[in-house]
Amino acid sequence: MSSRFLAALAAGLILLTTACSGGDKIPGAAAPTDESEPSAPAAPKFTPFDEFPGGELKFFDHPAKPATRIKPVDSMWAADLAGVPADPGYHYLAVYLAVTGELADRGVENVQLKDLEIKYQPAGGKCGKTELFNNETSCFSESWPYSDLAKVADNTWREHKWEKSTVMGTDIKTGETVIGVAGFKVADNVDTTTFELCAPSKEQRTTRAKFPCVPIKATQPRAGQPSAAPQSGGSTFADYPGEHVVFTNMNEKLGVRVKPVDATWAAELMRKPARPGFHFLGVYVAVTPDLADRGVESVRLDRLAVRYPASAGGCDAAAGTSACFSSGRPVSRLDPVAKGEWRGHSWMEPPMGTTVKPGETLIGLAGFEIPDSVTGTDFKLCAPTPEAPIAQGDYPCVPITVPARG
């Protein structure tokens, strides 16, 4: 064998060894797998109605419509549900429901979760704070508030942003499974965790004691008050010094704490000029719900009042009274405003009140027309309460730190 042939053979072996090493990718070979790369997140799961465990009800919300099938899939206690706060001394049992049409070949229009009931056993002959109704042997609570129905992935319904049901309800398509939530008011002194969900049926539409019922998934005992909501304005109500008054709108059961945090004199407020011979006393107030575990809907500042001594002059005090009052006009909506930044904030009058969430602190501005002849600084902020809803002279009041007029 010639030396030339041996040299060629050695060179070929070297090339073959290099090609098989890990240093270079061989054309056509699969890329190596990097086990450190994160896997793609799992797709959200939407369970069909029949695959949810537990009992179901055929619910007739209107006799002329096909029935819907409903099944409780989860429950929890809530002080505020779909933007509606529970009354003092009560919480909602929020029941999450899977809903589908009864007939496999057609849907159901305008479905609402109204007229549902929960049933539980009385303790000491009472249903928490109330007596048993007529000759009933069980306690009941009707669904309110309740949401519209939506496609919601499994186990995300507690975090879903539910809103109160619309007037028309929700259309359910053929074979579709949707989720909704209904709240049932239960007194805080009811200590049972055993409840049943009941619904009007084709055979029994009016007498709730005869409605068919199914067990609700066991609920946890009610916990303590939740932590305060995060403060986008940067300060909580307790951070502001001074006294507060609890303000309750007429005919409302829930109140808000109101604390004057600053005041200023202005000839014009929120584009509204004061009358000749008057200036506005603009009072900036911090507002938070009176109960830490629930919010308050539609809070307005226009029933607040400012009180000042009649001896200061400039007001037509009624005979025998020692104080003058000015009602809040104009008033702003409530906004999350950082501490000390309210004077530069763009305040606007609201078309309606502001909802204050549990634990939230918002800032508002209320203007009070004060005669220019009043030169003192003895002013108080006063607010109506359930005990004193109308007469301003009976309102509780707290001092306002007011600058002297320039």
Short mmCIF file of C-alpha atoms in Angstrom, two decimals:
data_model
loop_
_atom_site.label_atom_id
_atom_site.label_comp_id
_atom_site.label_asym_id
_atom_site.label_seq_id
_atom_site.Cartn_x
_atom_site.Cartn_y
_atom_site.Cartn_z
CA MET A 1 0.00 0.00 0.00
CA SER A 2 1.46 3.33 -1.04
CA SER A 3 2.25 6.12 1.40
CA ARG A 4 0.09 8.52 -0.66
CA PHE A 5 -2.99 6.32 -0.09
CA LEU A 6 -2.34 6.07 3.68
CA ALA A 7 -2.06 9.86 3.99
CA ALA A 8 -5.40 10.34 2.19
CA LEU A 9 -7.09 7.78 4.41
CA ALA A 10 -5.84 9.51 7.60
CA ALA A 11 -7.09 12.90 6.40
CA GLY A 12 -10.57 11.46 5.74
CA LEU A 13 -10.74 9.98 9.23
CA ILE A 14 -9.83 13.36 10.76
CA LEU A 15 -12.64 15.12 8.81
CA LEU A 16 -15.17 12.47 9.82
CA THR A 17 -14.23 12.79 13.51
CA THR A 18 -14.58 16.59 13.39
CA ALA A 19 -18.03 16.42 11.76
CA CYS A 20 -19.33 14.08 14.46
CA SER A 21 -18.11 16.26 17.35
CA GLY A 22 -20.37 18.79 19.17
CA GLY A 23 -18.46 21.78 17.83
CA ASP A 24 -20.40 22.12 14.55
CA LYS A 25 -24.02 21.46 13.65
CA ILE A 26 -24.49 18.69 11.11
CA PRO A 27 -26.81 19.79 8.27
CA GLY A 28 -30.27 18.24 8.67
CA ALA A 29 -29.76 17.30 12.36
CA ALA A 30 -32.27 18.38 15.03
CA ALA A 31 -31.27 21.28 17.29
CA PRO A 32 -30.37 20.31 20.86
CA THR A 33 -33.08 20.70 23.47
CA ASP A 34 -32.54 23.35 26.16
CA GLU A 35 -34.31 21.97 29.20
CA SER A 36 -33.88 25.30 31.02
CA GLU A 37 -36.33 27.13 28.72
CA PRO A 38 -39.70 27.80 30.43
CA SER A 39 -42.67 25.89 29.07
CA ALA A 40 -45.62 27.77 27.59
CA PRO A 41 -48.38 28.61 30.12
CA ALA A 42 -51.30 26.23 30.12
CA ALA A 43 -54.35 27.42 28.20
CA PRO A 44 -57.31 28.46 30.37
CA LYS A 45 -59.87 25.70 30.85
CA PHE A 46 -63.60 26.18 30.32
CA THR A 47 -65.40 23.18 31.76
CA PRO A 48 -68.67 22.13 30.09
CA PHE A 49 -71.71 22.15 32.35
CA ASP A 50 -72.04 18.36 32.64
CA GLU A 51 -68.42 17.98 33.77
CA PHE A 52 -68.85 20.18 36.85
CA PRO A 53 -69.47 17.99 39.91
CA GLY A 54 -72.50 18.39 42.15
CA GLY A 55 -76.26 18.64 41.88
CA GLU A 56 -78.15 20.86 39.47
CA LEU A 57 -81.49 22.64 39.26
CA LYS A 58 -83.81 23.40 36.36
CA PHE A 59 -84.55 27.07 36.80
CA PHE A 60 -87.60 28.76 35.26
CA ASP A 61 -87.20 32.53 35.50
CA HIS A 62 -90.20 33.01 33.19
CA PRO A 63 -92.93 30.48 32.40
CA ALA A 64 -92.90 31.26 28.67
CA LYS A 65 -89.17 30.57 28.26
CA PRO A 66 -87.21 27.33 28.11
CA ALA A 67 -85.62 26.40 31.41
CA THR A 68 -81.96 26.86 32.26
CA ARG A 69 -79.86 24.37 34.16
CA ILE A 70 -77.86 25.87 37.02
CA LYS A 71 -75.23 24.29 39.22
CA PRO A 72 -73.37 25.88 42.18
CA VAL A 73 -69.63 25.46 41.59
CA ASP A 74 -68.15 27.63 44.35
CA SER A 75 -69.10 30.02 47.16
CA MET A 76 -67.46 32.56 49.45
CA TRP A 77 -68.34 35.30 51.94
CA ALA A 78 -68.21 38.89 50.68
CA ALA A 79 -68.91 42.26 52.26
CA ASP A 80 -69.24 43.84 48.81
CA LEU A 81 -70.44 42.06 45.66
CA ALA A 82 -70.72 43.40 42.12
CA GLY A 83 -70.27 46.92 43.51
CA VAL A 84 -73.12 46.58 46.04
CA PRO A 85 -72.12 46.70 49.74
CA ALA A 86 -73.92 44.52 52.27
CA ASP A 87 -75.87 46.20 55.05
CA PRO A 88 -74.14 46.66 58.41
CA GLY A 89 -74.31 43.40 60.37
CA TYR A 90 -74.59 41.29 57.21
CA HIS A 91 -72.37 39.66 54.59
CA TYR A 92 -73.24 38.19 51.22
CA LEU A 93 -72.90 34.49 50.59
CA ALA A 94 -71.63 34.77 47.01
CA VAL A 95 -72.59 31.65 45.03
CA TYR A 96 -70.86 31.09 41.69
CA LEU A 97 -73.07 29.25 39.21
CA ALA A 98 -72.52 27.35 35.99
CA VAL A 99 -75.48 27.92 33.67
CA THR A 100 -76.59 26.31 30.40
CA GLY A 101 -79.83 25.87 28.44
CA GLU A 102 -82.04 22.89 29.25
CA LEU A 103 -82.52 21.86 25.62
CA ALA A 104 -79.50 20.71 23.65
CA ASP A 105 -80.76 22.13 20.33
CA ARG A 106 -81.57 25.70 21.37
CA GLY A 107 -80.43 28.53 23.59
CA VAL A 108 -82.24 30.71 26.13
CA GLU A 109 -82.73 34.48 25.91
CA ASN A 110 -82.48 37.11 28.64
CA VAL A 111 -81.44 34.85 31.50
CA GLN A 112 -81.17 36.49 34.92
CA LEU A 113 -80.25 34.98 38.27
CA LYS A 114 -83.16 36.63 40.08
CA ASP A 115 -85.65 34.81 42.32
CA LEU A 116 -83.09 32.26 43.47
CA GLU A 117 -83.03 31.47 47.19
CA ILE A 118 -80.64 29.97 49.69
CA LYS A 119 -82.01 27.88 52.56
CA TYR A 120 -80.49 27.23 55.98
CA GLN A 121 -81.67 26.09 59.38
CA PRO A 122 -82.69 28.61 62.07
CA ALA A 123 -80.93 28.90 65.42
CA GLY A 124 -83.08 29.59 68.46
CA GLY A 125 -86.12 30.13 66.27
CA LYS A 126 -84.49 33.04 64.42
CA CYS A 127 -82.78 33.58 61.09
CA GLY A 128 -79.92 35.61 62.45
CA LYS A 129 -81.51 38.99 63.16
CA THR A 130 -85.01 38.19 61.93
CA GLU A 131 -87.82 35.87 62.91
CA LEU A 132 -88.96 32.94 60.81
CA PHE A 133 -91.37 34.03 58.08
CA ASN A 134 -94.98 32.91 58.67
CA ASN A 135 -95.04 29.15 59.26
CA GLU A 136 -91.75 28.35 57.55
CA THR A 137 -89.34 26.02 59.32
CA SER A 138 -86.24 27.09 57.36
CA CYS A 139 -84.55 30.43 56.78
CA PHE A 140 -84.34 31.86 53.25
CA SER A 141 -82.53 34.69 51.53
CA GLU A 142 -83.29 35.86 47.98
CA SER A 143 -80.63 36.50 45.35
CA TRP A 144 -79.43 40.12 45.27
CA PRO A 145 -77.22 41.40 43.82
CA TYR A 146 -76.69 39.11 40.86
CA SER A 147 -74.46 39.45 37.82
CA ASP A 148 -74.85 38.94 34.12
CA LEU A 149 -73.47 35.67 32.75
CA ALA A 150 -70.06 35.43 31.06
CA LYS A 151 -67.51 32.97 29.70
CA VAL A 152 -65.11 32.72 32.65
CA ALA A 153 -62.23 30.24 32.90
CA ASP A 154 -62.25 27.63 35.64
CA ASN A 155 -61.34 28.85 39.14
CA THR A 156 -60.96 32.49 38.03
CA TRP A 157 -64.51 33.51 38.88
CA ARG A 158 -63.57 34.96 42.29
CA GLU A 159 -61.16 37.42 40.62
CA HIS A 160 -63.50 38.26 37.72
CA LYS A 161 -64.79 41.86 37.73
CA TRP A 162 -68.49 41.19 38.19
CA GLU A 163 -71.06 43.93 37.73
CA LYS A 164 -74.76 44.08 38.59
CA SER A 165 -77.03 42.46 36.02
CA THR A 166 -78.38 44.54 33.19
CA VAL A 167 -82.12 44.96 32.78
CA MET A 168 -82.29 42.47 29.92
CA GLY A 169 -80.10 39.66 31.25
CA THR A 170 -77.84 37.42 29.14
CA ASP A 171 -78.57 35.31 26.06
CA ILE A 172 -77.18 31.75 26.28
CA LYS A 173 -76.27 30.14 22.97
CA THR A 174 -77.02 26.55 22.08
CA GLY A 175 -74.82 24.21 24.12
CA GLU A 176 -72.96 27.09 25.79
CA THR A 177 -71.85 27.03 29.44
CA VAL A 178 -71.51 30.39 31.17
CA ILE A 179 -70.75 31.51 34.73
CA GLY A 180 -72.48 34.05 36.99
CA VAL A 181 -72.57 35.04 40.65
CA ALA A 182 -75.53 35.68 42.94
CA GLY A 183 -75.33 37.20 46.42
CA PHE A 184 -77.55 36.20 49.33
CA LYS A 185 -77.68 38.42 52.44
CA VAL A 186 -76.95 36.54 55.67
CA ALA A 187 -76.69 38.07 59.15
CA ASP A 188 -73.24 37.97 60.74
CA ASN A 189 -74.58 36.08 63.77
CA VAL A 190 -75.57 33.10 61.61
CA ASP A 191 -72.80 30.60 62.31
CA THR A 192 -73.81 27.71 60.04
CA THR A 193 -71.80 26.77 56.95
CA THR A 194 -74.49 24.45 55.56
CA PHE A 195 -76.63 26.07 52.88
CA GLU A 196 -78.78 24.89 49.98
CA LEU A 197 -79.47 26.66 46.70
CA CYS A 198 -83.15 26.66 45.70
CA ALA A 199 -84.87 27.79 42.49
CA PRO A 200 -88.41 28.15 41.18
CA SER A 201 -89.43 25.21 39.01
CA LYS A 202 -92.07 24.59 36.39
CA GLU A 203 -94.27 22.94 39.01
CA GLN A 204 -93.60 25.43 41.84
CA ARG A 205 -92.89 29.04 40.97
CA THR A 206 -94.03 31.04 44.02
CA THR A 207 -93.74 29.19 47.34
CA ARG A 208 -90.05 29.18 48.16
CA ALA A 209 -90.43 26.52 50.87
CA LYS A 210 -91.45 24.12 48.07
CA PHE A 211 -88.66 25.03 45.61
CA PRO A 212 -86.31 22.17 44.70
CA CYS A 213 -82.86 22.64 46.28
CA VAL A 214 -79.31 21.30 45.98
CA PRO A 215 -76.40 21.59 48.45
CA ILE A 216 -73.92 24.41 47.98
CA LYS A 217 -70.24 23.58 48.11
CA ALA A 218 -69.13 23.97 51.73
CA THR A 219 -68.15 27.52 52.59
CA GLN A 220 -65.37 28.53 54.94
CA PRO A 221 -66.33 30.29 58.20
CA ARG A 222 -66.33 34.04 57.89
CA ALA A 223 -62.88 35.51 58.45
CA GLY A 224 -61.95 38.87 59.92
CA GLN A 225 -62.04 42.11 58.04
CA PRO A 226 -59.93 42.22 54.89
CA SER A 227 -56.94 44.49 54.60
CA ALA A 228 -57.46 47.99 53.31
CA ALA A 229 -57.50 48.55 49.58
CA PRO A 230 -54.28 49.88 48.05
CA GLN A 231 -54.07 53.66 48.07
CA SER A 232 -53.31 55.11 44.68
CA GLY A 233 -53.29 58.56 46.29
CA GLY A 234 -50.46 57.58 48.63
CA SER A 235 -52.15 58.25 52.01
CA THR A 236 -54.70 56.41 54.10
CA PHE A 237 -57.45 58.12 56.05
CA ALA A 238 -55.60 57.65 59.34
CA ASP A 239 -52.54 59.45 57.92
CA TYR A 240 -54.43 62.74 57.91
CA PRO A 241 -54.53 64.56 61.27
CA GLY A 242 -57.67 65.95 62.85
CA GLU A 243 -61.17 64.84 63.70
CA HIS A 244 -63.71 63.23 61.40
CA VAL A 245 -67.49 63.05 61.19
CA VAL A 246 -69.49 60.05 59.96
CA PHE A 247 -71.68 61.18 57.06
CA THR A 248 -74.74 59.18 55.96
CA ASN A 249 -76.98 60.19 53.07
CA MET A 250 -80.70 60.26 53.74
CA ASN A 251 -82.30 56.78 53.80
CA GLU A 252 -78.94 55.05 53.49
CA LYS A 253 -77.61 52.46 55.93
CA LEU A 254 -73.89 52.77 55.23
CA GLY A 255 -71.86 55.85 56.03
CA VAL A 256 -68.49 57.33 55.19
CA ARG A 257 -65.96 59.05 57.43
CA VAL A 258 -65.25 62.60 56.32
CA LYS A 259 -62.25 64.60 57.56
CA PRO A 260 -61.40 68.18 56.52
CA VAL A 261 -57.73 68.20 55.51
CA ASP A 262 -57.33 71.72 54.04
CA ALA A 263 -59.33 74.85 53.23
CA THR A 264 -58.98 77.90 51.00
CA TRP A 265 -60.92 81.04 50.04
CA ALA A 266 -61.93 81.44 46.39
CA ALA A 267 -64.05 83.81 44.33
CA GLU A 268 -64.67 80.98 41.84
CA LEU A 269 -64.74 77.24 42.40
CA MET A 270 -65.05 74.54 39.74
CA ARG A 271 -65.94 77.27 37.21
CA LYS A 272 -68.77 78.52 39.43
CA PRO A 273 -68.44 82.18 40.53
CA ALA A 274 -69.59 83.14 44.00
CA ARG A 275 -72.38 85.67 44.33
CA PRO A 276 -71.47 89.33 44.77
CA GLY A 277 -70.58 89.96 48.40
CA PHE A 278 -69.59 86.30 48.98
CA HIS A 279 -66.56 84.04 48.64
CA PHE A 280 -66.41 80.27 48.62
CA LEU A 281 -64.78 78.51 51.52
CA GLY A 282 -63.34 75.54 49.62
CA VAL A 283 -62.92 72.59 51.99
CA TYR A 284 -60.84 69.60 50.90
CA VAL A 285 -62.01 66.42 52.60
CA ALA A 286 -60.63 62.89 52.91
CA VAL A 287 -63.35 60.24 52.61
CA THR A 288 -63.32 56.54 53.52
CA PRO A 289 -66.08 54.00 54.31
CA ASP A 290 -67.12 53.85 57.95
CA LEU A 291 -66.94 50.04 57.88
CA ALA A 292 -63.54 48.68 56.88
CA ASP A 293 -64.84 45.59 55.10
CA ARG A 294 -67.30 47.14 52.66
CA GLY A 295 -67.65 50.05 50.29
CA VAL A 296 -70.32 52.73 49.88
CA GLU A 297 -72.06 53.59 46.63
CA SER A 298 -72.91 57.02 45.22
CA VAL A 299 -71.23 59.23 47.81
CA ARG A 300 -71.96 62.93 47.27
CA LEU A 301 -70.78 65.91 49.29
CA ASP A 302 -73.70 68.26 48.68
CA ARG A 303 -75.41 67.53 52.01
CA LEU A 304 -72.39 68.59 54.01
CA ALA A 305 -72.67 71.95 55.75
CA VAL A 306 -70.33 74.55 57.23
CA ARG A 307 -71.27 76.12 60.56
CA TYR A 308 -70.02 79.45 61.90
CA PRO A 309 -71.09 81.72 64.76
CA ALA A 310 -74.02 84.03 64.13
CA SER A 311 -72.09 86.65 66.10
CA ALA A 312 -69.68 86.84 63.17
CA GLY A 313 -72.40 88.68 61.26
CA GLY A 314 -73.44 88.36 57.68
CA CYS A 315 -76.08 85.64 58.05
CA ASP A 316 -79.77 85.65 58.79
CA ALA A 317 -79.75 83.36 61.79
CA ALA A 318 -83.12 82.22 63.02
CA ALA A 319 -84.29 83.80 66.24
CA GLY A 320 -82.79 82.12 69.26
CA THR A 321 -80.06 80.31 67.33
CA SER A 322 -76.37 80.96 67.73
CA ALA A 323 -75.04 79.55 64.46
CA CYS A 324 -75.24 80.10 60.72
CA PHE A 325 -74.95 77.35 58.09
CA SER A 326 -73.93 77.12 54.46
CA SER A 327 -74.61 74.01 52.37
CA GLY A 328 -72.08 72.40 50.04
CA ARG A 329 -72.36 73.86 46.51
CA PRO A 330 -70.58 73.26 44.26
CA VAL A 331 -69.11 69.87 45.17
CA SER A 332 -66.66 67.67 43.29
CA ARG A 333 -66.49 63.99 42.58
CA LEU A 334 -64.10 62.01 44.77
CA ASP A 335 -60.66 61.17 43.35
CA PRO A 336 -57.46 59.45 44.53
CA VAL A 337 -55.24 62.50 45.05
CA ALA A 338 -51.82 62.40 46.70
CA LYS A 339 -51.34 64.22 49.97
CA GLY A 340 -50.88 67.98 49.48
CA GLU A 341 -51.67 67.91 45.73
CA TRP A 342 -55.38 68.67 45.96
CA ARG A 343 -55.06 72.43 45.31
CA GLY A 344 -53.56 71.76 41.88
CA HIS A 345 -55.99 68.96 41.01
CA SER A 346 -58.52 69.47 38.20
CA TRP A 347 -61.74 69.20 40.16
CA MET A 348 -65.02 68.51 38.37
CA GLU A 349 -68.62 68.40 39.50
CA PRO A 350 -69.95 64.82 39.25
CA PRO A 351 -73.02 63.78 37.24
CA MET A 352 -73.64 61.29 40.05
CA GLY A 353 -72.00 60.13 43.25
CA THR A 354 -68.71 58.28 43.62
CA THR A 355 -68.39 54.68 44.82
CA VAL A 356 -65.78 54.34 47.57
CA LYS A 357 -64.31 50.83 47.82
CA PRO A 358 -63.61 48.98 51.09
CA GLY A 359 -60.64 50.56 52.87
CA GLU A 360 -60.15 53.16 50.12
CA THR A 361 -59.39 56.83 50.88
CA LEU A 362 -60.45 59.44 48.32
CA ILE A 363 -60.28 63.24 48.32
CA GLY A 364 -63.06 65.66 47.42
CA LEU A 365 -63.71 69.39 47.34
CA ALA A 366 -66.84 71.12 48.63
CA GLY A 367 -67.54 74.85 48.32
CA PHE A 368 -69.54 76.83 50.89
CA GLU A 369 -70.62 80.43 50.17
CA ILE A 370 -69.69 82.69 53.07
CA PRO A 371 -70.53 86.42 53.24
CA ASP A 372 -67.51 88.71 52.89
CA SER A 373 -68.54 90.39 56.15
CA VAL A 374 -67.63 87.22 58.07
CA THR A 375 -64.00 87.66 59.01
CA GLY A 376 -63.41 85.06 61.72
CA THR A 377 -61.87 81.61 61.35
CA ASP A 378 -64.24 79.64 63.60
CA PHE A 379 -65.76 77.21 61.08
CA LYS A 380 -66.91 73.64 61.52
CA LEU A 381 -67.74 70.90 59.00
CA CYS A 382 -71.07 69.22 59.76
CA ALA A 383 -72.79 66.18 58.23
CA PRO A 384 -76.18 64.43 58.38
CA THR A 385 -76.58 61.10 60.17
CA PRO A 386 -79.47 58.62 60.53
CA GLU A 387 -80.20 60.20 63.92
CA ALA A 388 -80.10 63.76 62.51
CA PRO A 389 -80.90 63.50 58.79
CA ILE A 390 -82.50 66.91 58.11
CA ALA A 391 -81.98 69.69 60.68
CA GLN A 392 -78.50 71.17 60.19
CA GLY A 393 -78.48 72.40 63.76
CA ASP A 394 -78.48 68.76 64.91
CA TYR A 395 -75.65 67.60 62.64
CA PRO A 396 -72.42 66.47 64.36
CA CYS A 397 -69.53 68.79 63.50
CA VAL A 398 -65.72 68.88 63.55
CA PRO A 399 -63.36 71.90 63.36
CA ILE A 400 -61.90 73.13 60.06
CA THR A 401 -58.50 74.78 59.94
CA VAL A 402 -59.37 77.90 57.92
CA PRO A 403 -56.87 80.54 56.76
CA ALA A 404 -57.57 84.16 57.52
CA ARG A 405 -58.99 86.12 54.61
CA GLY A 406 -56.45 88.15 52.67
#
